[in-house]
PDB file of C-alpha atoms in Angstrom:
ATOM      1  CA  MET A  47     189.391-131.736 -81.230  1.00 71.00           C
ATOM      2  CA  GLY A  48     192.400-130.891 -83.390  1.00 71.00           C
ATOM      3  CA  ASP A  49     191.731-131.173 -87.112  1.00 78.00           C
ATOM      4  CA  PRO A  50     194.925-131.736 -89.119  1.00 77.00           C
ATOM      5  CA  ARG A  51     193.381-129.886 -92.080  1.00 77.00           C
ATOM      6  CA  THR A  52     193.098-126.636 -90.157  1.00 88.00           C
ATOM      7  CA  LEU A  53     196.178-126.580 -87.914  1.00 93.00           C
ATOM      8  CA  ALA A  54     197.947-123.220 -88.089  1.00 95.00           C
ATOM      9  CA  VAL A  55     200.949-121.656 -86.425  1.00 97.00           C
ATOM     10  CA  GLY A  56     199.811-119.495 -83.540  1.00 97.00           C
ATOM     11  CA  ASP A  57     196.691-121.532 -82.774  1.00 96.00           C
ATOM     12  CA  GLU A  58     196.174-122.231 -79.079  1.00 97.00           C
ATOM     13  CA  ILE A  59     194.840-125.564 -77.887  1.00 97.00           C
ATOM     14  CA  PRO A  60     192.153-125.844 -75.182  1.00 97.00           C
ATOM     15  CA  ALA A  61     193.475-125.197 -71.679  1.00 98.00           C
ATOM     16  CA  PHE A  62     193.724-127.954 -69.059  1.00 98.00           C
ATOM     17  CA  SER A  63     193.179-127.129 -65.379  1.00 98.00           C
ATOM     18  CA  ARG A  64     193.534-129.021 -62.130  1.00 98.00           C
ATOM     19  CA  GLU A  65     193.370-128.210 -58.434  1.00 98.00           C
ATOM     20  CA  GLY A  66     196.420-128.772 -56.256  1.00 97.00           C
ATOM     21  CA  THR A  67     195.062-131.174 -53.658  1.00 97.00           C
ATOM     22  CA  VAL A  68     196.199-134.419 -52.123  1.00 94.00           C
ATOM     23  CA  HIS A  69     192.996-135.936 -53.488  1.00 95.00           C
ATOM     24  CA  HIS A  70     194.515-135.526 -56.946  1.00 96.00           C
ATOM     25  CA  TRP A  71     198.065-136.391 -55.954  1.00 97.00           C
ATOM     26  CA  ASN A  72     197.228-139.446 -53.838  1.00 96.00           C
ATOM     27  CA  ARG A  73     195.678-141.118 -56.838  1.00 97.00           C
ATOM     28  CA  PHE A  74     198.839-140.599 -58.844  1.00 97.00           C
ATOM     29  CA  ALA A  75     201.024-141.665 -55.929  1.00 95.00           C
ATOM     30  CA  ALA A  76     199.057-144.898 -55.838  1.00 95.00           C
ATOM     31  CA  VAL A  77     199.629-145.781 -59.492  1.00 96.00           C
ATOM     32  CA  ASN A  78     203.210-144.525 -59.750  1.00 93.00           C
ATOM     33  CA  TYR A  79     204.485-145.710 -56.346  1.00 90.00           C
ATOM     34  CA  GLU A  80     205.449-142.154 -55.551  1.00 87.00           C
ATOM     35  CA  PHE A  81     205.214-141.479 -51.826  1.00 89.00           C
ATOM     36  CA  ALA A  82     207.931-138.898 -51.088  1.00 88.00           C
ATOM     37  CA  GLY A  83     206.854-136.885 -48.052  1.00 91.00           C
ATOM     38  CA  HIS A  84     207.236-133.519 -49.764  1.00 92.00           C
ATOM     39  CA  HIS A  85     204.188-134.344 -51.909  1.00 93.00           C
ATOM     40  CA  TRP A  86     201.768-134.708 -48.976  1.00 94.00           C
ATOM     41  CA  ASP A  87     203.396-133.856 -45.621  1.00 95.00           C
ATOM     42  CA  ASP A  88     203.503-130.140 -44.671  1.00 96.00           C
ATOM     43  CA  ASP A  89     206.392-130.652 -42.237  1.00 96.00           C
ATOM     44  CA  VAL A  90     208.573-132.491 -44.752  1.00 94.00           C
ATOM     45  CA  ALA A  91     207.900-129.864 -47.425  1.00 94.00           C
ATOM     46  CA  ARG A  92     208.823-127.040 -45.038  1.00 94.00           C
ATOM     47  CA  HIS A  93     211.956-128.883 -43.885  1.00 92.00           C
ATOM     48  CA  GLU A  94     213.066-129.053 -47.516  1.00 89.00           C
ATOM     49  CA  GLY A  95     212.475-125.320 -47.979  1.00 89.00           C
ATOM     50  CA  PHE A  96     209.045-125.277 -49.600  1.00 92.00           C
ATOM     51  CA  PRO A  97     206.011-123.408 -48.249  1.00 95.00           C
ATOM     52  CA  ALA A  98     203.710-126.394 -48.810  1.00 97.00           C
ATOM     53  CA  PRO A  99     203.636-129.858 -50.388  1.00 97.00           C
ATOM     54  CA  PHE A 100     203.821-129.829 -54.152  1.00 96.00           C
ATOM     55  CA  ALA A 101     202.804-131.975 -57.122  1.00 97.00           C
ATOM     56  CA  MET A 102     204.993-134.713 -58.565  1.00 95.00           C
ATOM     57  CA  ALA A 103     206.899-133.891 -61.760  1.00 94.00           C
ATOM     58  CA  PRO A 104     205.716-137.066 -63.549  1.00 95.00           C
ATOM     59  CA  LEU A 105     202.111-136.092 -62.795  1.00 97.00           C
ATOM     60  CA  LEU A 106     202.636-132.664 -64.358  1.00 97.00           C
ATOM     61  CA  HIS A 107     204.233-134.373 -67.345  1.00 97.00           C
ATOM     62  CA  ALA A 108     201.181-136.667 -67.501  1.00 98.00           C
ATOM     63  CA  TYR A 109     198.847-133.645 -67.315  1.00 98.00           C
ATOM     64  CA  LEU A 110     200.507-132.231 -70.425  1.00 98.00           C
ATOM     65  CA  HIS A 111     199.923-135.540 -72.196  1.00 98.00           C
ATOM     66  CA  ALA A 112     196.273-135.477 -71.099  1.00 98.00           C
ATOM     67  CA  MET A 113     195.834-131.921 -72.395  1.00 98.00           C
ATOM     68  CA  LEU A 114     197.368-132.902 -75.740  1.00 98.00           C
ATOM     69  CA  ARG A 115     195.285-136.084 -75.976  1.00 97.00           C
ATOM     70  CA  GLN A 116     192.047-134.227 -75.232  1.00 97.00           C
ATOM     71  CA  TRP A 117     192.890-131.766 -77.993  1.00 97.00           C
ATOM     72  CA  ALA A 118     194.309-134.183 -80.561  1.00 96.00           C
ATOM     73  CA  GLY A 119     191.887-137.082 -80.096  1.00 95.00           C
ATOM     74  CA  PRO A 120     192.510-140.820 -79.808  1.00 94.00           C
ATOM     75  CA  SER A 121     193.887-141.351 -83.315  1.00 93.00           C
ATOM     76  CA  ALA A 122     196.731-138.830 -83.017  1.00 95.00           C
ATOM     77  CA  ARG A 123     200.265-139.878 -82.091  1.00 96.00           C
ATOM     78  CA  ILE A 124     201.941-137.965 -79.267  1.00 98.00           C
ATOM     79  CA  ALA A 125     205.543-138.272 -80.384  1.00 98.00           C
ATOM     80  CA  ALA A 126     207.370-136.169 -77.809  1.00 98.00           C
ATOM     81  CA  VAL A 127     206.665-134.137 -74.695  1.00 98.00           C
ATOM     82  CA  GLY A 128     209.197-132.216 -72.665  1.00 97.00           C
ATOM     83  CA  ILE A 129     208.674-130.279 -69.461  1.00 97.00           C
ATOM     84  CA  ARG A 130     211.011-128.010 -67.499  1.00 96.00           C
ATOM     85  CA  LEU A 131     209.820-127.241 -63.993  1.00 95.00           C
ATOM     86  CA  ARG A 132     210.393-123.680 -62.843  1.00 94.00           C
ATOM     87  CA  SER A 133     208.254-123.372 -59.700  1.00 95.00           C
ATOM     88  CA  PRO A 134     206.458-125.980 -57.604  1.00 95.00           C
ATOM     89  CA  PHE A 135     202.719-126.526 -58.069  1.00 97.00           C
ATOM     90  CA  LEU A 136     201.806-126.076 -54.415  1.00 98.00           C
ATOM     91  CA  LYS A 137     198.966-127.605 -52.461  1.00 97.00           C
ATOM     92  CA  GLY A 138     196.079-125.141 -52.275  1.00 97.00           C
ATOM     93  CA  CYS A 139     196.802-123.570 -55.669  1.00 97.00           C
ATOM     94  CA  SER A 140     195.180-124.324 -58.972  1.00 98.00           C
ATOM     95  CA  MET A 141     196.994-124.913 -62.229  1.00 98.00           C
ATOM     96  CA  THR A 142     196.119-124.131 -65.834  1.00 98.00           C
ATOM     97  CA  ALA A 143     198.158-125.541 -68.705  1.00 98.00           C
ATOM     98  CA  GLY A 144     198.089-124.318 -72.268  1.00 98.00           C
ATOM     99  CA  GLY A 145     199.781-124.782 -75.591  1.00 98.00           C
ATOM    100  CA  ARG A 146     200.377-122.989 -78.876  1.00 98.00           C
ATOM    101  CA  ILE A 147     201.327-124.395 -82.277  1.00 98.00           C
ATOM    102  CA  THR A 148     204.765-123.217 -83.390  1.00 98.00           C
ATOM    103  CA  ALA A 149     205.147-125.221 -86.611  1.00 98.00           C
ATOM    104  CA  VAL A 150     203.171-127.527 -88.876  1.00 97.00           C
ATOM    105  CA  ARG A 151     204.655-129.863 -91.454  1.00 95.00           C
ATOM    106  CA  THR A 152     203.726-132.950 -93.419  1.00 93.00           C
ATOM    107  CA  LYS A 153     205.942-135.985 -93.088  1.00 89.00           C
ATOM    108  CA  ALA A 154     205.462-139.633 -94.078  1.00 87.00           C
ATOM    109  CA  GLY A 155     201.704-139.361 -94.418  1.00 88.00           C
ATOM    110  CA  GLU A 156     201.230-137.460 -91.175  1.00 93.00           C
ATOM    111  CA  THR A 157     200.520-133.843 -90.351  1.00 95.00           C
ATOM    112  CA  VAL A 158     202.943-132.999 -87.574  1.00 97.00           C
ATOM    113  CA  ALA A 159     202.412-130.101 -85.186  1.00 97.00           C
ATOM    114  CA  GLU A 160     205.105-128.687 -82.923  1.00 98.00           C
ATOM    115  CA  LEU A 161     203.862-126.903 -79.824  1.00 98.00           C
ATOM    116  CA  GLU A 162     205.131-124.788 -76.996  1.00 98.00           C
ATOM    117  CA  LEU A 163     203.515-125.570 -73.660  1.00 98.00           C
ATOM    118  CA  TRP A 164     203.196-123.887 -70.311  1.00 98.00           C
ATOM    119  CA  MET A 165     201.624-124.218 -66.878  1.00 98.00           C
ATOM    120  CA  ASP A 166     200.677-121.309 -64.626  1.00 98.00           C
ATOM    121  CA  ASP A 167     199.178-121.243 -61.157  1.00 97.00           C
ATOM    122  CA  ASP A 168     196.400-118.976 -59.922  1.00 97.00           C
ATOM    123  CA  THR A 169     198.901-116.437 -58.546  1.00 95.00           C
ATOM    124  CA  GLY A 170     200.251-115.937 -62.062  1.00 95.00           C
ATOM    125  CA  ALA A 171     203.474-117.838 -61.436  1.00 96.00           C
ATOM    126  CA  ARG A 172     204.794-119.832 -64.352  1.00 98.00           C
ATOM    127  CA  LEU A 173     205.184-123.351 -63.051  1.00 98.00           C
ATOM    128  CA  SER A 174     206.689-124.951 -66.096  1.00 97.00           C
ATOM    129  CA  THR A 175     207.427-124.644 -69.775  1.00 98.00           C
ATOM    130  CA  GLY A 176     207.662-127.358 -72.352  1.00 98.00           C
ATOM    131  CA  THR A 177     207.435-128.523 -75.917  1.00 98.00           C
ATOM    132  CA  ALA A 178     205.552-131.258 -77.714  1.00 98.00           C
ATOM    133  CA  THR A 179     205.285-132.978 -81.065  1.00 98.00           C
ATOM    134  CA  VAL A 180     201.922-134.389 -82.106  1.00 97.00           C
ATOM    135  CA  ALA A 181     201.321-136.257 -85.370  1.00 97.00           C
ATOM    136  CA  PHE A 182     197.918-136.617 -87.002  1.00 95.00           C
ATOM    137  CA  PRO A 183     197.118-139.144 -89.706  1.00 91.00           C
ATOM    138  CA  SER A 184     196.642-137.097 -92.879  1.00 82.00           C
TER     139      SER A 184
ATOM    140  CA  MET B 202     232.754-126.722 -52.147  1.00 81.00           C
ATOM    141  CA  SER B 203     231.445-129.144 -54.738  1.00 88.00           C
ATOM    142  CA  TRP B 204     228.967-131.982 -54.635  1.00 89.00           C
ATOM    143  CA  ILE B 205     230.739-133.769 -57.460  1.00 91.00           C
ATOM    144  CA  THR B 206     233.494-136.143 -56.389  1.00 92.00           C
ATOM    145  CA  ASP B 207     236.025-137.955 -58.559  1.00 91.00           C
ATOM    146  CA  GLU B 208     234.162-141.177 -57.808  1.00 92.00           C
ATOM    147  CA  MET B 209     230.971-139.641 -59.152  1.00 92.00           C
ATOM    148  CA  ARG B 210     232.730-138.463 -62.332  1.00 92.00           C
ATOM    149  CA  GLY B 211     233.908-142.036 -62.751  1.00 92.00           C
ATOM    150  CA  ILE B 212     230.377-143.433 -63.068  1.00 91.00           C
ATOM    151  CA  VAL B 213     229.163-141.021 -65.741  1.00 93.00           C
ATOM    152  CA  GLY B 214     228.075-143.101 -68.726  1.00 91.00           C
ATOM    153  CA  LYS B 215     227.891-146.379 -66.858  1.00 89.00           C
ATOM    154  CA  VAL B 216     224.668-148.362 -66.695  1.00 88.00           C
ATOM    155  CA  MET B 217     223.271-147.815 -63.207  1.00 83.00           C
ATOM    156  CA  ARG B 218     220.157-149.896 -63.552  1.00 82.00           C
ATOM    157  CA  GLU B 219     218.496-152.198 -66.036  1.00 87.00           C
ATOM    158  CA  ALA B 220     214.873-153.059 -65.486  1.00 89.00           C
ATOM    159  CA  VAL B 221     212.407-155.393 -67.145  1.00 94.00           C
ATOM    160  CA  SER B 222     208.709-154.904 -66.458  1.00 95.00           C
ATOM    161  CA  HIS B 223     206.089-157.500 -65.790  1.00 96.00           C
ATOM    162  CA  PRO B 224     203.625-157.825 -68.689  1.00 98.00           C
ATOM    163  CA  ILE B 225     201.482-154.685 -68.730  1.00 98.00           C
ATOM    164  CA  ALA B 226     198.033-155.368 -67.312  1.00 97.00           C
ATOM    165  CA  LEU B 227     194.902-153.780 -68.703  1.00 97.00           C
ATOM    166  CA  SER B 228     193.868-152.866 -65.160  1.00 97.00           C
ATOM    167  CA  ASP B 229     197.151-150.966 -64.700  1.00 97.00           C
ATOM    168  CA  ILE B 230     196.366-148.900 -67.796  1.00 97.00           C
ATOM    169  CA  ARG B 231     192.862-148.168 -66.525  1.00 97.00           C
ATOM    170  CA  LYS B 232     194.087-147.147 -63.082  1.00 97.00           C
ATOM    171  CA  TRP B 233     196.828-144.936 -64.512  1.00 98.00           C
ATOM    172  CA  ALA B 234     194.394-143.111 -66.776  1.00 98.00           C
ATOM    173  CA  MET B 235     191.871-142.753 -63.943  1.00 97.00           C
ATOM    174  CA  ALA B 236     194.515-141.180 -61.704  1.00 98.00           C
ATOM    175  CA  VAL B 237     195.780-138.739 -64.330  1.00 98.00           C
ATOM    176  CA  TYR B 238     192.377-137.626 -65.644  1.00 98.00           C
ATOM    177  CA  TRP B 239     190.622-137.476 -62.244  1.00 97.00           C
ATOM    178  CA  PRO B 240     188.199-135.838 -61.486  1.00 97.00           C
ATOM    179  CA  GLU B 241     187.153-136.160 -65.148  1.00 96.00           C
ATOM    180  CA  PRO B 242     186.217-139.629 -66.387  1.00 93.00           C
ATOM    181  CA  LEU B 243     189.021-141.494 -68.096  1.00 92.00           C
ATOM    182  CA  PRO B 244     188.826-141.441 -71.902  1.00 94.00           C
ATOM    183  CA  ARG B 245     187.041-144.363 -73.475  1.00 95.00           C
ATOM    184  CA  GLN B 246     190.072-145.596 -75.427  1.00 96.00           C
ATOM    185  CA  TYR B 247     191.730-146.647 -72.155  1.00 96.00           C
ATOM    186  CA  TRP B 248     188.979-148.984 -70.936  1.00 96.00           C
ATOM    187  CA  ASP B 249     186.487-149.874 -73.708  1.00 96.00           C
ATOM    188  CA  GLU B 250     188.015-152.563 -75.904  1.00 95.00           C
ATOM    189  CA  ASP B 251     185.212-152.382 -78.482  1.00 97.00           C
ATOM    190  CA  TYR B 252     185.610-148.612 -78.829  1.00 96.00           C
ATOM    191  CA  ALA B 253     189.419-148.833 -78.863  1.00 96.00           C
ATOM    192  CA  ALA B 254     189.349-151.433 -81.659  1.00 96.00           C
ATOM    193  CA  GLN B 255     188.919-148.658 -84.256  1.00 94.00           C
ATOM    194  CA  PHE B 256     192.297-147.245 -83.138  1.00 91.00           C
ATOM    195  CA  GLY B 257     194.058-150.610 -83.077  1.00 92.00           C
ATOM    196  CA  GLY B 258     193.060-151.635 -79.561  1.00 96.00           C
ATOM    197  CA  ILE B 259     193.724-150.356 -76.068  1.00 97.00           C
ATOM    198  CA  VAL B 260     197.116-148.729 -75.576  1.00 97.00           C
ATOM    199  CA  ALA B 261     198.592-147.159 -72.463  1.00 97.00           C
ATOM    200  CA  PRO B 262     198.818-143.390 -72.191  1.00 98.00           C
ATOM    201  CA  GLU B 263     202.290-142.358 -73.384  1.00 97.00           C
ATOM    202  CA  ASP B 264     203.186-141.221 -69.865  1.00 97.00           C
ATOM    203  CA  PHE B 265     202.413-144.673 -68.358  1.00 97.00           C
ATOM    204  CA  ASN B 266     205.129-146.120 -66.099  1.00 95.00           C
ATOM    205  CA  PRO B 267     205.278-149.919 -66.467  1.00 95.00           C
ATOM    206  CA  PHE B 268     207.826-150.198 -63.642  1.00 91.00           C
ATOM    207  CA  ALA B 269     205.731-148.745 -60.817  1.00 90.00           C
ATOM    208  CA  TRP B 270     205.414-150.849 -57.670  1.00 86.00           C
ATOM    209  CA  MET B 271     207.358-153.838 -58.915  1.00 87.00           C
ATOM    210  CA  ALA B 272     209.368-155.048 -61.864  1.00 89.00           C
ATOM    211  CA  ALA B 273     210.317-158.516 -63.020  1.00 91.00           C
ATOM    212  CA  LYS B 274     213.916-157.280 -62.874  1.00 87.00           C
ATOM    213  CA  PRO B 275     215.267-156.152 -60.499  1.00 84.00           C
ATOM    214  CA  THR B 276     213.249-158.222 -58.072  1.00 81.00           C
ATOM    215  CA  PRO B 277     212.263-156.542 -54.807  1.00 75.00           C
ATOM    216  CA  ASP B 278     215.264-158.041 -53.013  1.00 74.00           C
ATOM    217  CA  ASP B 279     217.911-157.657 -55.739  1.00 64.00           C
ATOM    218  CA  PRO B 280     219.081-154.968 -55.442  1.00 55.00           C
ATOM    219  CA  PRO B 281     217.138-153.223 -52.666  1.00 50.00           C
ATOM    220  CA  VAL B 282     216.443-150.041 -54.621  1.00 54.00           C
ATOM    221  CA  SER B 283     213.368-147.936 -55.164  1.00 56.00           C
ATOM    222  CA  MET B 284     212.000-147.941 -58.697  1.00 51.00           C
ATOM    223  CA  SER B 285     211.212-144.241 -58.390  1.00 51.00           C
ATOM    224  CA  ALA B 286     214.512-142.841 -57.090  1.00 62.00           C
ATOM    225  CA  PHE B 287     218.121-142.978 -58.220  1.00 72.00           C
ATOM    226  CA  ARG B 288     221.191-143.008 -56.041  1.00 77.00           C
ATOM    227  CA  GLU B 289     224.875-143.282 -56.813  1.00 84.00           C
ATOM    228  CA  SER B 290     225.068-146.066 -54.246  1.00 82.00           C
ATOM    229  CA  GLU B 291     223.600-148.361 -56.899  1.00 80.00           C
ATOM    230  CA  LEU B 292     227.030-148.153 -58.560  1.00 83.00           C
ATOM    231  CA  GLY B 293     228.941-148.459 -55.315  1.00 85.00           C
ATOM    232  CA  VAL B 294     229.630-144.731 -55.003  1.00 88.00           C
ATOM    233  CA  GLU B 295     228.783-142.743 -51.893  1.00 86.00           C
ATOM    234  CA  THR B 296     225.596-140.767 -52.397  1.00 82.00           C
ATOM    235  CA  PRO B 297     225.916-137.007 -51.723  1.00 82.00           C
ATOM    236  CA  ASP B 298     224.365-135.921 -48.434  1.00 82.00           C
ATOM    237  CA  TYR B 299     221.660-133.794 -50.003  1.00 79.00           C
ATOM    238  CA  LYS B 300     218.531-132.502 -48.312  1.00 75.00           C
ATOM    239  CA  ALA B 301     216.110-133.376 -51.072  1.00 75.00           C
ATOM    240  CA  ILE B 302     215.942-134.772 -54.584  1.00 78.00           C
ATOM    241  CA  LEU B 303     213.711-132.992 -57.094  1.00 79.00           C
ATOM    242  CA  LEU B 304     212.895-133.855 -60.660  1.00 82.00           C
ATOM    243  CA  THR B 305     213.354-130.660 -62.654  1.00 86.00           C
ATOM    244  CA  GLU B 306     213.042-131.693 -66.285  1.00 89.00           C
ATOM    245  CA  ILE B 307     211.636-134.597 -68.298  1.00 91.00           C
ATOM    246  CA  ARG B 308     212.218-135.025 -72.022  1.00 93.00           C
ATOM    247  CA  ALA B 309     210.295-137.945 -73.468  1.00 94.00           C
ATOM    248  CA  ARG B 310     210.243-139.216 -77.038  1.00 96.00           C
ATOM    249  CA  HIS B 311     207.582-141.842 -77.625  1.00 96.00           C
ATOM    250  CA  GLY B 312     208.011-144.714 -80.059  1.00 95.00           C
ATOM    251  CA  ALA B 313     205.672-147.667 -80.409  1.00 95.00           C
ATOM    252  CA  PRO B 314     202.688-147.544 -78.057  1.00 96.00           C
ATOM    253  CA  MET B 315     202.635-149.762 -74.957  1.00 97.00           C
ATOM    254  CA  ARG B 316     199.846-152.349 -75.064  1.00 97.00           C
ATOM    255  CA  PRO B 317     198.429-154.847 -72.583  1.00 97.00           C
ATOM    256  CA  GLY B 318     200.760-157.829 -72.362  1.00 97.00           C
ATOM    257  CA  ASP B 319     203.858-155.916 -73.482  1.00 98.00           C
ATOM    258  CA  VAL B 320     207.073-156.367 -71.501  1.00 98.00           C
ATOM    259  CA  ILE B 321     209.197-153.213 -71.372  1.00 97.00           C
ATOM    260  CA  ARG B 322     212.949-153.099 -70.860  1.00 95.00           C
ATOM    261  CA  CYS B 323     214.650-149.941 -69.652  1.00 92.00           C
ATOM    262  CA  VAL B 324     218.285-148.997 -69.075  1.00 90.00           C
ATOM    263  CA  TRP B 325     219.310-145.940 -67.032  1.00 86.00           C
ATOM    264  CA  LYS B 326     222.658-144.155 -67.112  1.00 89.00           C
ATOM    265  CA  ILE B 327     223.949-141.029 -65.434  1.00 89.00           C
ATOM    266  CA  SER B 328     224.967-138.980 -68.447  1.00 90.00           C
ATOM    267  CA  ASP B 329     226.002-135.711 -66.802  1.00 91.00           C
ATOM    268  CA  TYR B 330     226.498-133.803 -63.573  1.00 92.00           C
ATOM    269  CA  MET B 331     226.444-130.027 -63.208  1.00 92.00           C
ATOM    270  CA  GLU B 332     226.142-127.594 -60.311  1.00 92.00           C
ATOM    271  CA  ARG B 333     224.477-124.235 -59.945  1.00 91.00           C
ATOM    272  CA  GLU B 334     223.702-121.885 -57.088  1.00 90.00           C
ATOM    273  CA  GLY B 335     219.991-121.902 -56.348  1.00 82.00           C
ATOM    274  CA  ARG B 336     217.462-120.755 -53.801  1.00 75.00           C
ATOM    275  CA  MET B 337     218.576-123.499 -51.445  1.00 76.00           C
ATOM    276  CA  GLY B 338     222.327-123.098 -51.993  1.00 85.00           C
ATOM    277  CA  LEU B 339     224.602-125.077 -54.258  1.00 89.00           C
ATOM    278  CA  MET B 340     222.417-127.483 -56.217  1.00 89.00           C
ATOM    279  CA  LEU B 341     223.541-130.638 -57.965  1.00 90.00           C
ATOM    280  CA  TYR B 342     221.856-131.421 -61.303  1.00 89.00           C
ATOM    281  CA  THR B 343     222.094-135.028 -62.410  1.00 88.00           C
ATOM    282  CA  THR B 344     221.046-135.944 -65.936  1.00 88.00           C
ATOM    283  CA  LEU B 345     219.757-139.476 -66.418  1.00 86.00           C
ATOM    284  CA  SER B 346     219.299-140.951 -69.850  1.00 88.00           C
TER     285      SER B 346
END
């Protein structure tokens, strides 16, 4: 778990991995009312130009939050998370997300870490990049 | 060829939708966290009120969507729009005849945490259109804020 006393630029946070299956995506579809065919139907995905169904962007955004929360712990404040999707996370692939601290500062009684984030699949393709701001009580 | 019509330029900056959530239910927070963390167990702070008390009580994960399934406003019959998709037709403008809509970027800044019982209000605007050639031809990028 992230310790605000030892945060340093260049530190990497623990990776976060998930499989690309409809078992994962159906659960998110159910809570986010997100049932577009390209997330579960092979024919719809192919019709739209994709080789297979792919994960929902809000789920990938949520995965980044989960990775940050697992690292930072329940008392930290996740202040900002951005994600830019570069390639689809396709059904049948696996995904690993990571992050690296790019800056640390103290502000208003908090230790604030800036991070760069990324997601890659098991073929080596970069699925997304992003940034985050996480504040720890000092 | 361009996807962007004069009518579309005319709605940039206008409010396309205002929504008000129902009060956030604790069970919605639990289900959201279960779905995101699956197959791992959901973290204790999202379901154990005694444990969460040391952090000020149960709060929703920052990525939680309080408008999923149904909102207090708009009601399901007024207007007949999806809460997870956006179309120019909501502002009376013809929607481009595109093949698919994809979400390509999300930038979220989180303020106060969402807690059980909170009612969330949200306003959406189209703030920009741009076009770029992509793998599937000319692609329209719509920025919502």
